[in-house]
CSV table of C-alpha atoms in Angstrom, one decimal:
chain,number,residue,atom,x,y,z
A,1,UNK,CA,-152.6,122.1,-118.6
A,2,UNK,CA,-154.8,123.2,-115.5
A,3,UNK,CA,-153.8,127.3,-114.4
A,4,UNK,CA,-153.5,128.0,-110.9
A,5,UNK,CA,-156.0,131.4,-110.4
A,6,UNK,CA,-155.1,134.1,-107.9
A,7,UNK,CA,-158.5,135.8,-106.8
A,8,UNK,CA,-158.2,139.4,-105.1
A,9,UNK,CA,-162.0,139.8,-104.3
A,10,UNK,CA,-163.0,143.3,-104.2
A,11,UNK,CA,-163.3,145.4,-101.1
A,12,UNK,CA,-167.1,146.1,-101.3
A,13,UNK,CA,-169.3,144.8,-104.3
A,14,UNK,CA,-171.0,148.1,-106.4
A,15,UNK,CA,-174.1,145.4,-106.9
A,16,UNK,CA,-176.2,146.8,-104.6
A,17,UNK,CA,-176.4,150.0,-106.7
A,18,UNK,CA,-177.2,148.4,-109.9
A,19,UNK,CA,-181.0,148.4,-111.1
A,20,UNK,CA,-181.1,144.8,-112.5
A,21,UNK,CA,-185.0,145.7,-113.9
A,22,UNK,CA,-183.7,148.6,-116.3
A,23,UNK,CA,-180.4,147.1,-117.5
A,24,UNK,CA,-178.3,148.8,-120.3
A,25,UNK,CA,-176.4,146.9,-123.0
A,26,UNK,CA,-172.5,146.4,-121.9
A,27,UNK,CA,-172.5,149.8,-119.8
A,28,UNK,CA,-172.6,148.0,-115.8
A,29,UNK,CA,-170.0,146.3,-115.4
A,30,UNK,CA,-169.6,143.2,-112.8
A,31,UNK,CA,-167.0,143.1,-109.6
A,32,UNK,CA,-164.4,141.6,-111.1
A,33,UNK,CA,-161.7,140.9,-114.3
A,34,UNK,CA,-159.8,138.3,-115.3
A,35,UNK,CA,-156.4,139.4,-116.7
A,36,UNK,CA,-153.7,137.1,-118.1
A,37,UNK,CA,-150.2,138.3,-119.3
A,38,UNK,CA,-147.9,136.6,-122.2
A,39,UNK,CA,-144.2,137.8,-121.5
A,40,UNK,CA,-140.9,136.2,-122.5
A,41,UNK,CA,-142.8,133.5,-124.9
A,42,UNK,CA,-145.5,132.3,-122.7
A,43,UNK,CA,-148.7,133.1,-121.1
A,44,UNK,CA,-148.6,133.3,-117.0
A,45,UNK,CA,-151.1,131.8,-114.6
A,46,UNK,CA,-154.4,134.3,-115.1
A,47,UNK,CA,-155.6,136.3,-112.1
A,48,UNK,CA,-159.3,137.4,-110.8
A,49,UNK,CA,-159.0,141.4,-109.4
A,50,UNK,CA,-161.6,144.0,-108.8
A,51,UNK,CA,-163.1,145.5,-111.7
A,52,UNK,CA,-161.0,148.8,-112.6
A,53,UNK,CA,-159.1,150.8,-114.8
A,54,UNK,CA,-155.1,149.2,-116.2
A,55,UNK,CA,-152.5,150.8,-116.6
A,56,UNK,CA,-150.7,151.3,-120.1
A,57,UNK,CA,-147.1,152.8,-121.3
A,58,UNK,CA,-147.6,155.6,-123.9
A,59,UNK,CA,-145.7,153.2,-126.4
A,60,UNK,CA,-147.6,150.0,-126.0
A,61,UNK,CA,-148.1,149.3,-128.9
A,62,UNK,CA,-151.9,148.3,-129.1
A,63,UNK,CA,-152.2,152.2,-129.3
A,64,UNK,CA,-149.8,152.5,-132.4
A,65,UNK,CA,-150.7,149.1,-134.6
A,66,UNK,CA,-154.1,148.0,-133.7
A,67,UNK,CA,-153.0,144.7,-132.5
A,68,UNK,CA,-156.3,143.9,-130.8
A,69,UNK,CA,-159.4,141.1,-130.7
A,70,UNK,CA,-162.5,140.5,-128.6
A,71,UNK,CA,-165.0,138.0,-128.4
A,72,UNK,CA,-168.8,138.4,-127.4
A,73,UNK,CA,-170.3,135.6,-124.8
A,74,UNK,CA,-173.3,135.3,-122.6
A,75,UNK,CA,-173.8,133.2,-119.7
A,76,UNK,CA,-177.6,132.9,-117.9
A,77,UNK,CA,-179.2,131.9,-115.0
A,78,UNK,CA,-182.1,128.6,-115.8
A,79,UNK,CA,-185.2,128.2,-113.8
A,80,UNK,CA,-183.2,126.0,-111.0
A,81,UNK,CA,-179.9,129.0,-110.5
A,82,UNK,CA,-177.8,127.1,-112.7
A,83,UNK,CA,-174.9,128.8,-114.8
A,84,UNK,CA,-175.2,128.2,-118.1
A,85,UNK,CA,-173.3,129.2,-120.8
A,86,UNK,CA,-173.6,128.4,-124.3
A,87,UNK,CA,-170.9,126.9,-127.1
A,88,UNK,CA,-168.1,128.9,-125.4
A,89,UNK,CA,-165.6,126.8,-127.2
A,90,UNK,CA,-166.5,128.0,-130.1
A,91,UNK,CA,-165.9,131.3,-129.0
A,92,UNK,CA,-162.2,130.5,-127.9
A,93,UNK,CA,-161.6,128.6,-130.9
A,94,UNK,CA,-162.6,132.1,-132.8
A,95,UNK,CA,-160.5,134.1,-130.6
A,96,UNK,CA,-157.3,131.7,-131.3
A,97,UNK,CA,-158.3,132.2,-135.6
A,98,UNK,CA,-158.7,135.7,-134.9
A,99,UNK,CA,-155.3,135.9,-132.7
A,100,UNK,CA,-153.2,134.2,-136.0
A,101,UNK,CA,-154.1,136.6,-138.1
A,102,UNK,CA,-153.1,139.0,-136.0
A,103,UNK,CA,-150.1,137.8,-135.1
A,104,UNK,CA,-151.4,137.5,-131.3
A,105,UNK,CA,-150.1,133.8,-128.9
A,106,UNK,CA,-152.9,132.1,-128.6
A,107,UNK,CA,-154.4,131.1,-125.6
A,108,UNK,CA,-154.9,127.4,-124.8
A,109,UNK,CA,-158.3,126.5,-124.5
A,110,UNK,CA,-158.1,125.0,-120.5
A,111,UNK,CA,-156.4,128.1,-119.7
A,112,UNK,CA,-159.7,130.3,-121.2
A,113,UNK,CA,-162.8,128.0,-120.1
A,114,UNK,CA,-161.4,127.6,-116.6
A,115,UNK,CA,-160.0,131.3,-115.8
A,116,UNK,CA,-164.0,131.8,-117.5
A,117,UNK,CA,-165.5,129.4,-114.8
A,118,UNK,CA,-163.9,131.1,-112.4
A,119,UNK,CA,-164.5,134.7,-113.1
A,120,UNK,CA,-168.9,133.3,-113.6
A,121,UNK,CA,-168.5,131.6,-109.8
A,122,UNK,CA,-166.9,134.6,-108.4
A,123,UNK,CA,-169.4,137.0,-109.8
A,124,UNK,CA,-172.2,134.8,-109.4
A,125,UNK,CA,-174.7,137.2,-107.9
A,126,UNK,CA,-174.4,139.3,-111.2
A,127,UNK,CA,-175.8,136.7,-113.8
A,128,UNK,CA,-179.4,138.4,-114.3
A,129,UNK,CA,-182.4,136.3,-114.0
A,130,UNK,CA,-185.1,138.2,-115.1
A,131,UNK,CA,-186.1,137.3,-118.8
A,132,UNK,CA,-184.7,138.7,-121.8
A,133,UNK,CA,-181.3,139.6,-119.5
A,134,UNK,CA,-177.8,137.6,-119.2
A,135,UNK,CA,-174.4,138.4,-118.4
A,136,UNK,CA,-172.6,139.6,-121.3
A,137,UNK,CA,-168.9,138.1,-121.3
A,138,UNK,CA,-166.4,140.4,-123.1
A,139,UNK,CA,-163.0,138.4,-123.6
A,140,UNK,CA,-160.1,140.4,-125.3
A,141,UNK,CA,-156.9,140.4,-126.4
A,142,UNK,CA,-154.1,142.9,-127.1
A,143,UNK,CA,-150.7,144.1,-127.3
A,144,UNK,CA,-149.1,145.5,-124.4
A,145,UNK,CA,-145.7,145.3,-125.0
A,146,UNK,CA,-143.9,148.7,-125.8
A,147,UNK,CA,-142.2,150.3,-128.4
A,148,UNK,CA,-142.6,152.3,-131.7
A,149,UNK,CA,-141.1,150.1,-134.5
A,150,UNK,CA,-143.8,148.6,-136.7
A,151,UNK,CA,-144.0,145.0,-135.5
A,152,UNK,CA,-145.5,142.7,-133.3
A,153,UNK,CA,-145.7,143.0,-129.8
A,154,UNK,CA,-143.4,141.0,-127.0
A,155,UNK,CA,-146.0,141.3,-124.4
A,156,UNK,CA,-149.6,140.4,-124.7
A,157,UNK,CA,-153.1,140.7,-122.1
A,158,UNK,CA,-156.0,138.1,-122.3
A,159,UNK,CA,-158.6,139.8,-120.1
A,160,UNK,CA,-162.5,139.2,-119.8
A,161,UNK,CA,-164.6,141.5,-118.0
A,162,UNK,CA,-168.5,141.3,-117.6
A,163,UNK,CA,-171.8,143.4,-117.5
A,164,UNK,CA,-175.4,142.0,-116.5
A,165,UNK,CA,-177.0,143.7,-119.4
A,166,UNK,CA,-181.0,144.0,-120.4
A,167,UNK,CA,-181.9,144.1,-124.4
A,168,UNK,CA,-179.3,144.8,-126.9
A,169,UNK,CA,-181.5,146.3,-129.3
A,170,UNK,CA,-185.3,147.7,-129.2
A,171,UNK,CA,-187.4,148.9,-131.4
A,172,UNK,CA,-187.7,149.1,-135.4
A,173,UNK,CA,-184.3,148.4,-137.2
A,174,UNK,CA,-184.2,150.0,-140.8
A,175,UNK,CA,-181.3,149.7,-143.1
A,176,UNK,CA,-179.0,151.5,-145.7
A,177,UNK,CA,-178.0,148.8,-148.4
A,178,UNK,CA,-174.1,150.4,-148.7
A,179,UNK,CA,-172.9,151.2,-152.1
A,180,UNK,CA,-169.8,152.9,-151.6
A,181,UNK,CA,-167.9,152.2,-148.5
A,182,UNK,CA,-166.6,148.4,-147.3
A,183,UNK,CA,-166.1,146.4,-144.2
A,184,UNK,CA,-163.8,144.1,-145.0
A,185,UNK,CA,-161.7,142.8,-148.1
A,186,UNK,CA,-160.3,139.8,-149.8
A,187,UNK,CA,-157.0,138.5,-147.9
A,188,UNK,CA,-158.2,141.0,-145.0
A,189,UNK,CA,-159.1,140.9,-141.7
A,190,UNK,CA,-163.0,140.8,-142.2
A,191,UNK,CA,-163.3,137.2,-140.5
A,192,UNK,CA,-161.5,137.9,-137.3
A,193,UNK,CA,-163.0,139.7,-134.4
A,194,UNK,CA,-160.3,142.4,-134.8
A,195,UNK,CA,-161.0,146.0,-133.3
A,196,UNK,CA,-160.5,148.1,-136.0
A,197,UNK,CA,-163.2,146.1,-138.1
A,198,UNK,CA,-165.7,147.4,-136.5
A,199,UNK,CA,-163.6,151.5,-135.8
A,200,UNK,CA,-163.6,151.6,-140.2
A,201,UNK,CA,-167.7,150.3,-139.8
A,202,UNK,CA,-168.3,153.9,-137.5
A,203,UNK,CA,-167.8,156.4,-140.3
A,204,UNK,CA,-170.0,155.0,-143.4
A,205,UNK,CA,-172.7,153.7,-140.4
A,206,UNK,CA,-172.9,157.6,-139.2
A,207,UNK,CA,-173.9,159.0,-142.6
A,208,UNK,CA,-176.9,155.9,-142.3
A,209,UNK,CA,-177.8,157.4,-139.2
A,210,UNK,CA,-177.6,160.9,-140.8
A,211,UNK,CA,-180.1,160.0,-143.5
A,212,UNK,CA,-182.1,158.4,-141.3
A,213,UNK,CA,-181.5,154.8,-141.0
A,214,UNK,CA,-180.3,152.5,-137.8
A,215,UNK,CA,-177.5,151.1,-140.0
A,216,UNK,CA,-176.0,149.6,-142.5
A,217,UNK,CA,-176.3,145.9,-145.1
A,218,UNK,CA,-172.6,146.2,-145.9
A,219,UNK,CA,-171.7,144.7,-149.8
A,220,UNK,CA,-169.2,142.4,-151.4
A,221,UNK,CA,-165.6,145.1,-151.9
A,222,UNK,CA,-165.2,144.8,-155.4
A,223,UNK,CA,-168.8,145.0,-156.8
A,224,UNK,CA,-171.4,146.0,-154.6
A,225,UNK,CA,-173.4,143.8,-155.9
A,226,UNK,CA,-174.1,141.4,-153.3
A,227,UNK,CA,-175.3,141.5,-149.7
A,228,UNK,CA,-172.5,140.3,-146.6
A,229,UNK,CA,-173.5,141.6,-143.9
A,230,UNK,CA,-176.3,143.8,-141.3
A,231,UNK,CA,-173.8,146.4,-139.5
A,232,UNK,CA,-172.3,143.9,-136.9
A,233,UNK,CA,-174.2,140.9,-137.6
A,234,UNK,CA,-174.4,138.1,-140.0
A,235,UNK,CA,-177.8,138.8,-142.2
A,236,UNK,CA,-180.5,136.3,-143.2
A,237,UNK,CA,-183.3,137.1,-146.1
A,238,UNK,CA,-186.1,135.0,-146.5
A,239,UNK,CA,-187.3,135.1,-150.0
A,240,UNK,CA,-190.7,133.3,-150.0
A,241,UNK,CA,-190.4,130.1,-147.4
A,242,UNK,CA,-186.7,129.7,-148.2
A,243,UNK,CA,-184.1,131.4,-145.6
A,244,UNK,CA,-181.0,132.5,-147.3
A,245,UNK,CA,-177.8,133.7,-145.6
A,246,UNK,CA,-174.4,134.5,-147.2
A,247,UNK,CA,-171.1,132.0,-146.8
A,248,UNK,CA,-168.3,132.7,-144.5
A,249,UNK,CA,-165.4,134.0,-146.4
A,250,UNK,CA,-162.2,136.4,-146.1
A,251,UNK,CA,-164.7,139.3,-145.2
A,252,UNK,CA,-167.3,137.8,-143.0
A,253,UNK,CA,-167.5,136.6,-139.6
A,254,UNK,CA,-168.2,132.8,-138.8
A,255,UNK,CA,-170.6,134.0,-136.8
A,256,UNK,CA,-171.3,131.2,-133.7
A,257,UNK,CA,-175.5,132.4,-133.7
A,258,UNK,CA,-175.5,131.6,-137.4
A,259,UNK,CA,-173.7,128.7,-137.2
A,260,UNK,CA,-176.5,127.8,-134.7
A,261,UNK,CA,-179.6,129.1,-136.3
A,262,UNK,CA,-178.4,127.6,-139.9
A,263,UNK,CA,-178.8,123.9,-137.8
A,264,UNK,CA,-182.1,124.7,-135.8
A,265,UNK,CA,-183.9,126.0,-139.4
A,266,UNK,CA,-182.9,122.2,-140.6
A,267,UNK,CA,-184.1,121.1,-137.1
A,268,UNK,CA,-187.5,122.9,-137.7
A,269,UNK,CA,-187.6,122.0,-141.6
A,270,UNK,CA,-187.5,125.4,-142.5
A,271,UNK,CA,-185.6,125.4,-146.3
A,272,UNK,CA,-181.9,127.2,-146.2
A,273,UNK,CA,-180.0,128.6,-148.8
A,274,UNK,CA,-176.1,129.3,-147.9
A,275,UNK,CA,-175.0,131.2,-151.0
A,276,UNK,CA,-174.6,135.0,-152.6
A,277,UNK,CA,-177.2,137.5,-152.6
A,278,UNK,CA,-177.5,140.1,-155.2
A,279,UNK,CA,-178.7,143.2,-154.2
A,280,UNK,CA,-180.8,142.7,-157.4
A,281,UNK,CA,-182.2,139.5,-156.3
A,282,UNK,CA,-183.7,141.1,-153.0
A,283,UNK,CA,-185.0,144.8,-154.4
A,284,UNK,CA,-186.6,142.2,-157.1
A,285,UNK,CA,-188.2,140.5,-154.2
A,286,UNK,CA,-189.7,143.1,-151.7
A,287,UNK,CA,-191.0,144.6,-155.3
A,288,UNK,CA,-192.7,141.4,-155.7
A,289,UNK,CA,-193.8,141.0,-152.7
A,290,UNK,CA,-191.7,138.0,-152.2
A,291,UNK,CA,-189.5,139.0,-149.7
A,292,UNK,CA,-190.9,138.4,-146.4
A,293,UNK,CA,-188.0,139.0,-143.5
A,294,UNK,CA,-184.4,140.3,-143.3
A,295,UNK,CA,-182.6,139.7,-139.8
A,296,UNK,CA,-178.8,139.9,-138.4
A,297,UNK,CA,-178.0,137.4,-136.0
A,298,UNK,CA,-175.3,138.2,-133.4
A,299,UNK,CA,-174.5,137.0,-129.8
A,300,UNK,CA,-175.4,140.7,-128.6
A,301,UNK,CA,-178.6,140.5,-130.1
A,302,UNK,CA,-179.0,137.4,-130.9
A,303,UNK,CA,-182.2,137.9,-133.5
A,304,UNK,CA,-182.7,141.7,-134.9
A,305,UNK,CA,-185.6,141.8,-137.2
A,306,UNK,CA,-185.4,144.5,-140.0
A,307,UNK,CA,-188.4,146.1,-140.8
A,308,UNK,CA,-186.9,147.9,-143.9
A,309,UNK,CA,-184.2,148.9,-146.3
A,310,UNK,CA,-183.3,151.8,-148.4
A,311,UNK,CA,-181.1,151.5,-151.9
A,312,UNK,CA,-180.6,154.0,-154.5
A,313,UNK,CA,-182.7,156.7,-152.5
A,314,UNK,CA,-186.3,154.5,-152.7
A,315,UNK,CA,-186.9,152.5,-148.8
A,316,UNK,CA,-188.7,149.2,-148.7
A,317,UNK,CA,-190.4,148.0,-146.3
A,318,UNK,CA,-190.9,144.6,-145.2
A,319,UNK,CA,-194.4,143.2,-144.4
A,320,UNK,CA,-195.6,142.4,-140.8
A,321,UNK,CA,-195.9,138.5,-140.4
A,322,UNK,CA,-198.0,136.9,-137.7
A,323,UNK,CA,-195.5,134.1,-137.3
A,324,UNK,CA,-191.5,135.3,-138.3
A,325,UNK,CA,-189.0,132.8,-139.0
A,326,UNK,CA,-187.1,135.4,-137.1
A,327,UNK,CA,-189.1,135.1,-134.0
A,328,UNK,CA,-189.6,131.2,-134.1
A,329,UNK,CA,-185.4,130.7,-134.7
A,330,UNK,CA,-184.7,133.3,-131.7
A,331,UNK,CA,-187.2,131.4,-129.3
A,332,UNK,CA,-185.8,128.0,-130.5
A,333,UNK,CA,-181.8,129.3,-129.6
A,334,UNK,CA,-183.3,131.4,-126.3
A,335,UNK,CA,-184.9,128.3,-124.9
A,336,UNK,CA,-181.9,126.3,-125.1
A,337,UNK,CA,-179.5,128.6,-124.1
A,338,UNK,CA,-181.6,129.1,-120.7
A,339,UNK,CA,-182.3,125.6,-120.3
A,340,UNK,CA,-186.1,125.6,-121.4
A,341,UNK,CA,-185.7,123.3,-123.8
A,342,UNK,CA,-183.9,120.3,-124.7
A,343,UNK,CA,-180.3,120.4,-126.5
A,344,UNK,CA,-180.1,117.9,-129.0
A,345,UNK,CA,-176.4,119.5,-130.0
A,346,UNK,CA,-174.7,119.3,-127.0
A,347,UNK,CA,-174.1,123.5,-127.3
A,348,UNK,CA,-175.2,124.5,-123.6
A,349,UNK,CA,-172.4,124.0,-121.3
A,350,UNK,CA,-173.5,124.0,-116.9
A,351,UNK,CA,-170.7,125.0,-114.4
């Protein structure tokens, strides 16, 4: 089914104020919103409007039952002005797994790629082109419908908003292996892109931050004994020359960049390893000398090297290589996302 897309275009565009050299991560936000409403069983044609605050009752219930999802997206500008944007499917496919569990109607995917298409052409002008920056695409989903009984919502919002953004993260990232606290359990939420994921992930990240680290390598629930995930991100360890990341399960997130950099290290020959990882097994190695990188992966970041860990009150630190896996796998996904190289998987999309 093709959606017919009412566009209010905004008065006077705010672009002109907007410094597109010094971006921010997700802070400037783009002209415009898409907004799509689900009332009395179905979802109604979506509609472009300027960029601004929406209006809530006190009893919706997104504020009482957490009845919320987001995805993270970029689009980018190649060498030619081209629009790119990369496996965005996979993004509403995750959105759709994360709505089930939630309980959320899902959208159909012609409804989300072409209200998308058509937010990107009317914003056009905001898709950065200098290097390193995109447009960071932030589709959500939650309930709006009112009332205080505890159950689903009647009334839904799909809305994607936007923000030309620089960098998501700079500098040296040092973690906290976590022994105590977890993201996500068996039979829980961990694998959707559900808001209060990431609210429980504040609390045990802040006392990192208060001894010093950036954040946190959150462990398996029960045990503790194994490594899931880096804070937000899906994590990588390269013991030696072999690159090992952990499988998708109840509490992790199918991540779409893993997905990706799982195929290009097979497209480069570089040895992977999808399986657990002891906390044991890595200590062991950076003792040893054998452990040689750790990285998340994450749309917002895409690569974020970490230069060291702490566990059980010692800190690790990784040694500096001339030529990462990390940096060789984020130039490999970078250069197809803007067009620089050639797509063998079909993953960048043009409008």
């Amino acid at each position: 089914m093709s959606a017919t897309i009412e566009i209010t275009r905004i008065e006077k565009s705010k672009i002109a104020s907007v410094d597109f050299n010094n971006l921010p991560f997700g802070s400037v936000f783009s002209d415009h919103m898409l907004t799509c409403t689900y009332k009395n069983g179905k979802w109604e044609s979506p509609v472009i409007v300027p960029y601004a605050p929406i209006a809530l009752d006190p009893s919706a219930k997104i504020f009482h039952y957490g009845q919320s999802i987001f995805e993270g997206m970029k689009a980018y500008k190649d060498a030619k002005g081209n629009t790119l944007l990369f496996r965005p499917l996979e993004n509403c496919k995750r959105l759709n797994k994360s709505a089930e569990r939630l309980v959320i109607p899902q959208i159909p995917e012609d409804v989300f790629m072409q209200g998308l298409k058509e937010l990107l052409k009317v914003d056009d002008a905001w898709i950065p082109t200098n290097e390193g920056s995109s447009l960071y695409i932030r589709p959500f989903m939650f309930a709006s419908g009112n009332g205080f009984h505890a159950s689903p919502a009647d009334e839904y919002k799909l809305m994607i908003c936007t923000a030309p953004s620089g960098a998501y993260f700079a500098g040296k990232v040092n973690v906290l292996i976590e022994e105590k606290y977890a993201r996500a359990a068996n039979g829980g939420v961990g694998f959707a892109k559900a808001g209060g994921n990431y609210a429980a992930q504040f609390y045990p990240t802040q006392l990192a931050i208060e001894k010093g680290y950036n954040q946190v390598i959150w462990t398996d629930d029960n045990t503790h004994e194994y490594i899931e995930e880096a804070g937000a991100m899906n994590i990588f360890v390269r013991i030696n020359d072999t690159l090992l990341t952990s499988p998708t399960n109840d509490r992790i997130l199918d991540g779409i960049t893993r997905k990706s950099i799982l195929q290009l290290a097979e497209d480069l020959d570089i040895a992977v390893e999808v399986r657990k990882i002891s906390v044991a097994e890595v200590v062991i190695a950076a003792q040893s000398g054998t452990l040689k990188e750790m990285f998340g992966t994450g749309t917002a970041a895409v690569i974020s090297p970490i230069t060291g860990f702490g566990f059980q009150e010692k800190d690790y630190e990784l040694p500096t290589l001339e030529m990462p896996f990390a940096s060789i796998l984020k130039k490999a996904i970078t250069d197809i996302q803007t067009n620089k190289s050639e797509d063998l998987h079909g993953w960048r999309v043009q409008l």
